[in-house]
Amino acid sequence: MTSSELYQMFDSEQFRSSGHALIDLLAAQLTHELSGKAELIHWQPPVEAAQSWQQPMPEVAELSHSDFITWLQEEILPRNLAMHHPHSMAHQAAPPLPMAALCDLVAALCNQAMALYETGPAATLLEHQAIHWLTTAVGWSHGTGVLTSGGSQANLTALLAARQHAAANIWQEGVTAAPPLRILASELAHYSVKRTAAIMGLGADALISIATDQQGRISLEALKEAHTACQHRHEPVMAIVATAGCTATGSIDPLQAIGQYCQAHGVWLHIDGAHGAAAVLSNQHADKLQGIHLADSVSWDGHKLLYMPATVSAVLFRNTADSYLSFAQEASYLFNDEHGEETDFNLSYRTLECTKRMMALKIVAAFKLYGRKGMASLLDHVFALAEQFAVMLSSTPGFELLMHPQTNIVCFRYHGNVSNTAVLDSLQVHIRQQLLHRGLFHLSQVEINNSIWLRSVFMNPQTQPAHQQHLLQEIIAIARARA
Ligand SMILES: Cc1ncc(COP(=O)(O)O)c(C=O)c1O
């Protein structure tokens, strides 16, 4: 290629014209999805769908820039799950705020590596700003933290700090130099907690699962018993993990009581608030998280109830010093004294990632554009939708509610006339598949107490009670057609 052809690959005029066409396309798609007129999903079994993705790597260009926009329009967007569709209610991923998506475009083009202040000055300061806002919202005056690519990584980062706190020589000497460390968490804790125990070399069995009550909240009695048993076996508990918004049911563990217990016994408390931490922003729902400030560390996903595009999460620490515990390593080319007073600003001390994305722009922008009140209103709205749906389910014959929702997650099932448990389970699976394969509604399913439940996660403020009513009608029709 000639140097002028190479330059063309970076041409700003081309970027401008393609960008305009792209934004027009995406805006039209957004309108279409929000209105509910777009196809929710064009279901194709993956093996069948994969047939059209077998082309070899092109040796030379095969699309013009305008062909590329057409390709997006015709081949990619129609094969997406429509996240802004009011019938999309399966998972905790947000229908992102469009302005936050634009911020991701800025982040992508500016591509600030961010390991050091000098590799992303504005990006670094934005991240400190976002972290300061989030730690203050949690109720800490001297908290700090870092943004991570996802809640799983936030949990890993927090628990690495807890491990170092429990056994200071572990970073250098490895787990064999320490007594068998244990982590206690609810049986409904996210799988990333168990995965973290295994990644840290403690073994997945180091995670001790604690029973929950009828509302899916950790049983305090069982937690205390498990802790005492660990003490008797000389197995130090490096952390208790409480969940603020369990993945399956949205249940919130009793944070205040667990926090007090941890403080009294000198145990690190990590609160996995990946799903529900945003409730601290809400005047209506903040009391559900009472006690969150007692945690040593908190995970909080932006791409859930802060309505950010994936991925952006925060791991927050009550004490600044603790945020340096996760990665106790030296890397002379990054971490040298030459940086002087810049050192505190360099995020690389606190994060697994070396190259990091400018993730904070979208968070800071959202609060600047909509304020705490606006952001809280999104959450208030979807929590109210879950409440309305629970009432609707309770008053519609044939439906059973697993538990009253504590957040925006509602688990339920349809009985019809079925009483056999195996048939009941297979009916739920059938209902979910039919809804999905026919592109009607997107629900998920969970197994709780050995039974299958349908799970709806209300994330989209465009979802209305009429959509919920429609869902129940479709479920009844599917069940009747199967009978
Ligand atoms: C409670 C909880 N913790 C952690 C995670 C993991 O977050 P991520 O998917 O961002 O890695 C989830 C995700 O669903 C979650 O619900």
CSV table of C-alpha atoms in Angstrom, one decimal, residues 85-470:
chain,number,residue,atom,x,y,z
A,85,HIS,CA,-37.3,-3.2,23.2
A,86,PRO,CA,-39.9,-3.1,26.0
A,87,HIS,CA,-40.2,-6.9,25.8
A,88,SER,CA,-36.5,-7.4,26.7
A,89,MET,CA,-36.6,-8.4,30.3
A,90,ALA,CA,-34.3,-11.4,30.7
A,91,HIS,CA,-31.0,-10.1,32.1
A,92,GLN,CA,-29.4,-7.4,34.2
A,93,ALA,CA,-27.6,-5.8,31.2
A,94,ALA,CA,-28.9,-2.3,30.7
A,95,PRO,CA,-30.5,-0.7,27.7
A,96,PRO,CA,-27.8,1.8,27.7
A,97,LEU,CA,-28.3,5.6,27.7
A,98,PRO,CA,-27.6,6.7,24.2
A,99,MET,CA,-25.4,9.6,25.4
A,100,ALA,CA,-23.3,7.1,27.3
A,101,ALA,CA,-22.9,5.1,24.1
A,102,LEU,CA,-21.6,8.3,22.4
A,103,CYS,CA,-19.0,8.6,25.2
A,104,ASP,CA,-17.8,5.2,24.4
A,105,LEU,CA,-17.1,6.4,20.9
A,106,VAL,CA,-15.0,9.2,22.3
A,107,ALA,CA,-13.2,6.7,24.5
A,108,ALA,CA,-12.5,4.4,21.5
A,109,LEU,CA,-11.1,7.1,19.2
A,110,CYS,CA,-9.1,8.8,21.9
A,111,ASN,CA,-7.9,5.5,23.2
A,112,GLN,CA,-6.2,6.6,26.4
A,113,ALA,CA,-4.2,3.7,27.8
A,114,MET,CA,-4.5,5.0,31.3
A,115,ALA,CA,-2.0,2.9,33.2
A,116,LEU,CA,-0.3,6.1,34.2
A,117,TYR,CA,-1.6,9.6,34.6
A,118,GLU,CA,0.6,10.7,31.6
A,119,THR,CA,-1.1,8.1,29.4
A,120,GLY,CA,-4.5,9.6,29.9
A,121,PRO,CA,-4.6,12.8,32.0
A,122,ALA,CA,-8.3,13.6,31.5
A,123,ALA,CA,-9.3,10.0,31.6
A,124,THR,CA,-7.5,9.5,34.9
A,125,LEU,CA,-9.0,12.5,36.5
A,126,LEU,CA,-12.5,11.6,35.2
A,127,GLU,CA,-12.0,8.2,36.8
A,128,HIS,CA,-11.0,9.7,40.2
A,129,GLN,CA,-14.1,12.0,39.9
A,130,ALA,CA,-16.4,9.1,39.2
A,131,ILE,CA,-14.9,7.0,42.0
A,132,HIS,CA,-15.3,9.9,44.4
A,133,TRP,CA,-18.9,10.3,43.5
A,134,LEU,CA,-19.6,6.6,43.9
A,135,THR,CA,-17.7,6.2,47.2
A,136,THR,CA,-19.5,9.3,48.6
A,137,ALA,CA,-22.8,7.8,47.6
A,138,VAL,CA,-21.9,4.7,49.5
A,139,GLY,CA,-21.4,6.9,52.5
A,140,TRP,CA,-17.6,7.1,52.8
A,141,SER,CA,-15.6,10.3,53.1
A,142,HIS,CA,-12.2,8.7,52.5
A,143,GLY,CA,-13.0,5.9,50.1
A,144,THR,CA,-11.3,5.2,46.9
A,145,GLY,CA,-11.3,2.5,44.2
A,146,VAL,CA,-11.0,1.9,40.5
A,147,LEU,CA,-13.1,1.1,37.5
A,148,THR,CA,-12.9,-2.4,36.2
A,149,SER,CA,-14.1,-4.3,33.2
A,150,GLY,CA,-17.1,-5.9,34.8
A,151,GLY,CA,-18.4,-7.0,38.2
A,152,SER,CA,-16.5,-10.3,38.2
A,153,GLN,CA,-13.3,-8.4,37.9
A,154,ALA,CA,-14.4,-6.0,40.6
A,155,ASN,CA,-15.1,-9.0,42.9
A,156,LEU,CA,-11.7,-10.5,42.1
A,157,THR,CA,-10.0,-7.2,42.8
A,158,ALA,CA,-11.8,-6.7,46.2
A,159,LEU,CA,-11.1,-10.3,47.3
A,160,LEU,CA,-7.5,-10.1,46.4
A,161,ALA,CA,-7.2,-7.1,48.7
A,162,ALA,CA,-9.1,-9.1,51.4
A,163,ARG,CA,-6.7,-12.0,51.0
A,164,GLN,CA,-3.7,-9.8,51.3
A,165,HIS,CA,-5.2,-8.2,54.4
A,166,ALA,CA,-5.6,-11.7,55.9
A,167,ALA,CA,-2.2,-13.0,54.9
A,168,ALA,CA,0.4,-10.3,54.2
A,169,ASN,CA,3.1,-12.7,52.9
A,170,ILE,CA,0.8,-14.4,50.4
A,171,TRP,CA,1.6,-12.2,47.4
A,172,GLN,CA,5.3,-13.1,47.6
A,173,GLU,CA,5.2,-16.6,49.0
A,174,GLY,CA,2.0,-18.0,47.6
A,175,VAL,CA,-1.0,-19.7,49.2
A,176,THR,CA,1.0,-22.6,50.6
A,177,ALA,CA,2.6,-20.2,53.0
A,178,ALA,CA,-0.7,-19.3,54.5
A,179,PRO,CA,-3.2,-21.3,56.6
A,180,PRO,CA,-6.3,-22.5,54.6
A,181,LEU,CA,-8.3,-19.3,54.0
A,182,ARG,CA,-12.0,-19.4,53.7
A,183,ILE,CA,-14.7,-17.1,52.2
A,184,LEU,CA,-18.3,-17.1,53.4
A,185,ALA,CA,-21.1,-16.1,51.0
A,186,SER,CA,-24.7,-16.8,50.4
A,187,GLU,CA,-25.7,-19.8,48.4
A,188,LEU,CA,-27.2,-17.2,46.0
A,189,ALA,CA,-23.9,-15.3,45.6
A,190,HIS,CA,-22.8,-14.7,42.0
A,191,TYR,CA,-20.6,-17.5,40.5
A,192,SER,CA,-17.7,-15.1,40.2
A,193,VAL,CA,-17.1,-15.3,43.9
A,194,LYS,CA,-16.5,-19.0,43.8
A,195,ARG,CA,-14.4,-18.5,40.6
A,196,THR,CA,-12.4,-15.9,42.5
A,197,ALA,CA,-11.6,-18.4,45.3
A,198,ALA,CA,-10.3,-20.8,42.6
A,199,ILE,CA,-8.4,-18.2,40.7
A,200,MET,CA,-6.7,-17.1,43.9
A,201,GLY,CA,-5.4,-20.6,44.4
A,202,LEU,CA,-7.5,-21.3,47.4
A,203,GLY,CA,-9.6,-23.8,45.6
A,204,ALA,CA,-13.3,-23.5,44.9
A,205,ASP,CA,-14.1,-25.4,48.1
A,206,ALA,CA,-12.6,-22.4,50.1
A,207,LEU,CA,-16.0,-20.7,49.4
A,208,ILE,CA,-18.4,-21.9,52.0
A,209,SER,CA,-22.0,-21.4,50.9
A,210,ILE,CA,-24.4,-20.1,53.5
A,211,ALA,CA,-28.1,-21.0,53.5
A,212,THR,CA,-30.7,-18.3,52.7
A,213,ASP,CA,-34.1,-17.6,54.1
A,214,GLN,CA,-37.5,-17.6,52.2
A,215,GLN,CA,-36.6,-14.1,50.8
A,216,GLY,CA,-33.3,-15.3,49.4
A,217,ARG,CA,-31.3,-13.4,52.1
A,218,ILE,CA,-28.4,-14.9,53.9
A,219,SER,CA,-29.3,-16.6,57.2
A,220,LEU,CA,-27.4,-14.7,59.9
A,221,GLU,CA,-27.6,-17.7,62.2
A,222,ALA,CA,-26.1,-20.0,59.5
A,223,LEU,CA,-23.4,-17.4,58.8
A,224,LYS,CA,-22.4,-17.1,62.4
A,225,GLU,CA,-22.3,-20.9,62.8
A,226,ALA,CA,-20.1,-21.3,59.7
A,227,HIS,CA,-17.8,-18.6,60.9
A,228,THR,CA,-17.5,-20.2,64.4
A,229,ALA,CA,-16.9,-23.6,62.8
A,230,CYS,CA,-14.0,-22.2,60.7
A,231,GLN,CA,-12.5,-20.7,63.8
A,232,HIS,CA,-12.6,-24.1,65.5
A,233,ARG,CA,-10.9,-25.7,62.5
A,234,HIS,CA,-8.2,-22.9,62.4
A,235,GLU,CA,-9.3,-21.9,59.0
A,236,PRO,CA,-9.2,-18.1,58.9
A,237,VAL,CA,-12.1,-16.4,57.2
A,238,MET,CA,-10.5,-13.9,54.9
A,239,ALA,CA,-13.8,-12.3,53.9
A,240,ILE,CA,-17.6,-12.5,54.3
A,241,VAL,CA,-19.3,-11.6,51.0
A,242,ALA,CA,-22.8,-10.1,51.3
A,243,THR,CA,-24.8,-9.6,48.1
A,244,ALA,CA,-26.9,-6.5,47.5
A,245,GLY,CA,-29.1,-7.7,44.7
A,246,CYS,CA,-28.5,-11.5,44.2
A,247,THR,CA,-28.3,-12.4,40.5
A,248,ALA,CA,-31.1,-14.9,40.6
A,249,THR,CA,-33.7,-13.2,42.8
A,250,GLY,CA,-32.5,-9.7,43.4
A,251,SER,CA,-32.5,-10.4,47.2
A,252,ILE,CA,-30.5,-8.1,49.4
A,253,ASP,CA,-28.6,-9.6,52.3
A,254,PRO,CA,-29.0,-8.0,55.8
A,255,LEU,CA,-26.1,-5.6,55.3
A,256,GLN,CA,-26.3,-3.7,58.6
A,257,ALA,CA,-26.3,-6.9,60.7
A,258,ILE,CA,-23.6,-8.5,58.7
A,259,GLY,CA,-21.5,-5.3,58.8
A,260,GLN,CA,-21.8,-5.1,62.5
A,261,TYR,CA,-20.9,-8.8,62.9
A,262,CYS,CA,-17.8,-8.3,60.6
A,263,GLN,CA,-16.6,-5.3,62.5
A,264,ALA,CA,-17.0,-7.0,65.9
A,265,HIS,CA,-15.0,-10.0,64.6
A,266,GLY,CA,-12.4,-8.2,62.5
A,267,VAL,CA,-13.5,-9.9,59.3
A,268,TRP,CA,-13.3,-8.1,55.9
A,269,LEU,CA,-16.7,-7.5,54.5
A,270,HIS,CA,-17.1,-7.3,50.8
A,271,ILE,CA,-20.5,-6.3,49.5
A,272,ASP,CA,-21.2,-7.5,46.0
A,273,GLY,CA,-23.5,-4.7,44.9
A,274,ALA,CA,-22.9,-5.3,41.2
A,275,HIS,CA,-26.6,-5.4,40.7
A,276,GLY,CA,-28.1,-3.3,43.5
A,277,ALA,CA,-25.6,-0.8,44.7
A,278,ALA,CA,-27.1,2.0,42.6
A,279,ALA,CA,-30.1,2.0,45.0
A,280,VAL,CA,-27.9,4.2,47.3
A,281,LEU,CA,-28.7,7.0,44.8
A,282,SER,CA,-32.5,6.7,45.4
A,283,ASN,CA,-34.4,8.5,48.1
A,284,GLN,CA,-37.0,5.7,47.8
A,285,HIS,CA,-34.8,2.7,48.0
A,286,ALA,CA,-31.5,3.7,49.7
A,287,ASP,CA,-32.8,2.2,53.0
A,288,LYS,CA,-32.7,-1.2,51.5
A,289,LEU,CA,-28.9,-0.9,51.5
A,290,GLN,CA,-28.7,0.3,55.1
A,291,GLY,CA,-25.3,-0.7,56.4
A,292,ILE,CA,-23.5,-0.7,53.1
A,293,HIS,CA,-21.0,1.8,54.5
A,294,LEU,CA,-19.8,-0.8,56.9
A,295,ALA,CA,-18.2,-2.8,54.1
A,296,ASP,CA,-14.5,-2.8,53.5
A,297,SER,CA,-15.1,-3.1,49.8
A,298,VAL,CA,-18.1,-2.8,47.4
A,299,SER,CA,-18.6,-3.9,43.8
A,300,TRP,CA,-20.9,-1.8,41.7
A,301,ASP,CA,-21.7,-2.4,38.0
A,302,GLY,CA,-22.3,0.7,35.9
A,303,HIS,CA,-23.6,-1.5,33.0
A,304,LYS,CA,-26.5,-2.6,35.2
A,305,LEU,CA,-28.6,0.0,37.0
A,306,LEU,CA,-26.5,3.0,36.0
A,307,TYR,CA,-27.6,2.3,32.4
A,308,MET,CA,-24.1,2.3,31.0
A,309,PRO,CA,-23.0,0.3,27.9
A,310,ALA,CA,-20.9,-2.7,28.9
A,311,THR,CA,-18.4,-2.9,30.4
A,312,VAL,CA,-17.9,-0.6,33.4
A,313,SER,CA,-17.9,-1.5,37.0
A,314,ALA,CA,-16.3,-0.1,40.1
A,315,VAL,CA,-14.6,-1.7,43.0
A,316,LEU,CA,-14.7,0.7,45.9
A,317,PHE,CA,-12.7,0.6,49.2
A,318,ARG,CA,-13.6,2.3,52.4
A,319,ASN,CA,-9.9,2.9,53.3
A,320,THR,CA,-7.6,4.3,50.6
A,321,ALA,CA,-4.7,2.2,51.8
A,322,ASP,CA,-6.7,-1.0,51.2
A,323,SER,CA,-7.1,-0.2,47.5
A,324,TYR,CA,-3.3,-0.9,47.1
A,325,LEU,CA,-3.5,-4.4,48.7
A,326,SER,CA,-5.0,-6.2,45.7
A,327,PHE,CA,-1.8,-5.9,43.6
A,328,ALA,CA,1.2,-5.7,45.8
A,329,GLN,CA,3.6,-6.1,42.9
A,330,GLU,CA,6.4,-3.9,41.6
A,331,ALA,CA,6.8,-3.1,37.9
A,332,SER,CA,9.7,-0.7,37.6
A,333,TYR,CA,8.7,0.7,34.2
A,334,LEU,CA,5.4,1.8,35.6
A,335,PHE,CA,5.9,2.2,39.3
A,336,ASN,CA,9.0,4.2,39.8
A,337,ASP,CA,9.7,7.1,42.0
A,338,GLU,CA,10.3,9.3,39.0
A,339,HIS,CA,6.5,9.9,39.0
A,340,GLY,CA,6.7,11.6,42.4
A,341,GLU,CA,3.4,13.2,43.4
A,342,GLU,CA,1.7,11.8,40.3
A,343,THR,CA,2.0,8.4,41.9
A,344,ASP,CA,-1.3,8.6,43.7
A,345,PHE,CA,-3.1,9.4,40.5
A,346,ASN,CA,-1.7,6.4,38.6
A,347,LEU,CA,-4.5,3.8,38.5
A,348,SER,CA,-2.2,0.9,37.5
A,349,TYR,CA,-1.4,0.2,41.2
A,350,ARG,CA,-5.0,-0.8,41.8
A,351,THR,CA,-6.1,-2.7,38.7
A,352,LEU,CA,-5.5,-6.0,37.0
A,353,GLU,CA,-5.6,-4.2,33.7
A,354,CYS,CA,-2.5,-2.6,32.3
A,355,THR,CA,-4.1,-0.9,29.3
A,356,LYS,CA,-7.4,0.4,30.5
A,357,ARG,CA,-10.3,1.9,28.7
A,358,MET,CA,-11.5,5.5,29.4
A,359,MET,CA,-14.6,4.1,31.2
A,360,ALA,CA,-15.4,7.0,33.5
A,361,LEU,CA,-16.4,9.5,30.8
A,362,LYS,CA,-19.8,7.9,30.4
A,363,ILE,CA,-20.5,7.8,34.1
A,364,VAL,CA,-19.4,11.4,34.7
A,365,ALA,CA,-21.4,12.5,31.6
A,366,ALA,CA,-24.6,10.7,32.8
A,367,PHE,CA,-24.5,12.4,36.2
A,368,LYS,CA,-23.7,15.8,34.6
A,369,LEU,CA,-26.5,15.3,32.0
A,370,TYR,CA,-29.2,13.9,34.3
A,371,GLY,CA,-28.0,14.4,37.9
A,372,ARG,CA,-28.3,12.0,40.8
A,373,LYS,CA,-32.1,12.5,40.7
A,374,GLY,CA,-32.4,11.5,37.1
A,375,MET,CA,-30.2,8.5,37.5
A,376,ALA,CA,-32.2,7.4,40.6
A,377,SER,CA,-35.5,7.9,38.7
A,378,LEU,CA,-34.4,5.2,36.2
A,379,LEU,CA,-33.9,2.8,39.1
A,380,ASP,CA,-37.1,3.9,40.9
A,381,HIS,CA,-39.1,3.3,37.8
A,382,VAL,CA,-37.9,-0.3,37.1
A,383,PHE,CA,-38.2,-1.2,40.8
A,384,ALA,CA,-41.8,0.0,40.6
A,385,LEU,CA,-42.4,-2.1,37.5
A,386,ALA,CA,-41.2,-5.2,39.3
A,387,GLU,CA,-43.6,-4.3,42.2
A,388,GLN,CA,-46.5,-3.9,39.8
A,389,PHE,CA,-45.7,-7.2,38.0
A,390,ALA,CA,-45.6,-9.0,41.4
A,391,VAL,CA,-49.1,-7.7,42.2
A,392,MET,CA,-50.3,-8.7,38.8
A,393,LEU,CA,-48.9,-12.2,39.1
A,394,SER,CA,-50.4,-12.6,42.6
A,395,SER,CA,-53.9,-11.7,41.3
A,396,THR,CA,-53.8,-13.8,38.1
A,397,PRO,CA,-54.9,-17.4,38.5
A,398,GLY,CA,-52.4,-20.1,37.6
A,399,PHE,CA,-49.3,-18.0,38.4
A,400,GLU,CA,-47.0,-18.4,41.4
A,401,LEU,CA,-44.6,-15.7,42.7
A,402,LEU,CA,-41.3,-17.1,44.2
A,403,MET,CA,-40.9,-14.1,46.5
A,404,HIS,CA,-41.9,-10.5,46.7
A,405,PRO,CA,-39.3,-8.5,44.7
A,406,GLN,CA,-36.7,-6.5,46.6
A,407,THR,CA,-35.3,-4.9,43.5
A,408,ASN,CA,-36.3,-5.2,39.8
A,409,ILE,CA,-36.0,-9.0,39.5
A,410,VAL,CA,-39.2,-11.1,39.7
A,411,CYS,CA,-39.2,-14.9,39.7
A,412,PHE,CA,-42.4,-16.7,39.0
A,413,ARG,CA,-43.9,-19.7,37.3
A,414,TYR,CA,-47.1,-20.8,35.6
A,415,HIS,CA,-48.9,-23.8,36.9
A,416,GLY,CA,-52.1,-24.0,34.9
A,417,ASN,CA,-53.4,-27.4,36.0
A,418,VAL,CA,-50.1,-29.0,36.4
A,419,SER,CA,-49.1,-30.4,39.8
A,420,ASN,CA,-46.3,-32.9,38.9
A,421,THR,CA,-43.0,-31.2,39.7
A,422,ALA,CA,-41.0,-32.5,36.8
A,423,VAL,CA,-43.8,-31.6,34.3
A,424,LEU,CA,-44.0,-28.1,36.0
A,425,ASP,CA,-40.3,-27.6,35.5
A,426,SER,CA,-40.4,-28.6,31.8
A,427,LEU,CA,-43.4,-26.4,31.3
A,428,GLN,CA,-41.4,-23.3,32.4
A,429,VAL,CA,-38.5,-24.3,30.1
A,430,HIS,CA,-41.0,-24.8,27.2
A,431,ILE,CA,-42.7,-21.4,27.9
A,432,ARG,CA,-39.3,-19.6,28.0
A,433,GLN,CA,-38.1,-21.2,24.8
A,434,GLN,CA,-41.4,-20.5,22.9
A,435,LEU,CA,-41.3,-16.9,24.0
A,436,LEU,CA,-37.7,-16.6,22.8
A,437,HIS,CA,-37.8,-18.6,19.6
A,438,ARG,CA,-40.9,-16.8,18.4
A,439,GLY,CA,-39.4,-13.5,19.3
A,440,LEU,CA,-42.2,-12.5,21.7
A,441,PHE,CA,-40.5,-11.8,25.0
A,442,HIS,CA,-37.1,-12.4,26.4
A,443,LEU,CA,-37.1,-14.0,29.9
A,444,SER,CA,-34.5,-16.0,31.7
A,445,GLN,CA,-34.9,-19.0,34.0
A,446,VAL,CA,-33.3,-19.9,37.3
A,447,GLU,CA,-33.2,-23.0,39.4
A,448,ILE,CA,-34.1,-22.3,43.1
A,449,ASN,CA,-34.7,-25.1,45.6
A,450,ASN,CA,-34.5,-27.7,42.9
A,451,SER,CA,-37.3,-26.1,40.8
A,452,ILE,CA,-37.3,-24.1,37.6
A,453,TRP,CA,-38.6,-20.5,37.8
A,454,LEU,CA,-39.1,-17.9,35.1
A,455,ARG,CA,-37.1,-14.8,35.8
A,456,SER,CA,-37.9,-11.3,34.6
A,457,VAL,CA,-35.5,-8.5,35.1
A,458,PHE,CA,-37.1,-5.1,34.5
A,459,MET,CA,-34.3,-2.9,33.1
A,460,ASN,CA,-36.2,-0.9,30.5
A,461,PRO,CA,-38.2,2.1,31.6
A,462,GLN,CA,-40.2,1.8,28.4
A,463,THR,CA,-41.8,-1.4,29.6
A,464,GLN,CA,-45.3,-0.8,30.7
A,465,PRO,CA,-47.9,-2.8,32.8
A,466,ALA,CA,-49.6,-3.4,29.4
A,467,HIS,CA,-46.5,-5.3,28.2
A,468,GLN,CA,-46.5,-7.3,31.4
A,469,GLN,CA,-50.2,-8.1,30.9
A,470,HIS,CA,-49.4,-9.2,27.3
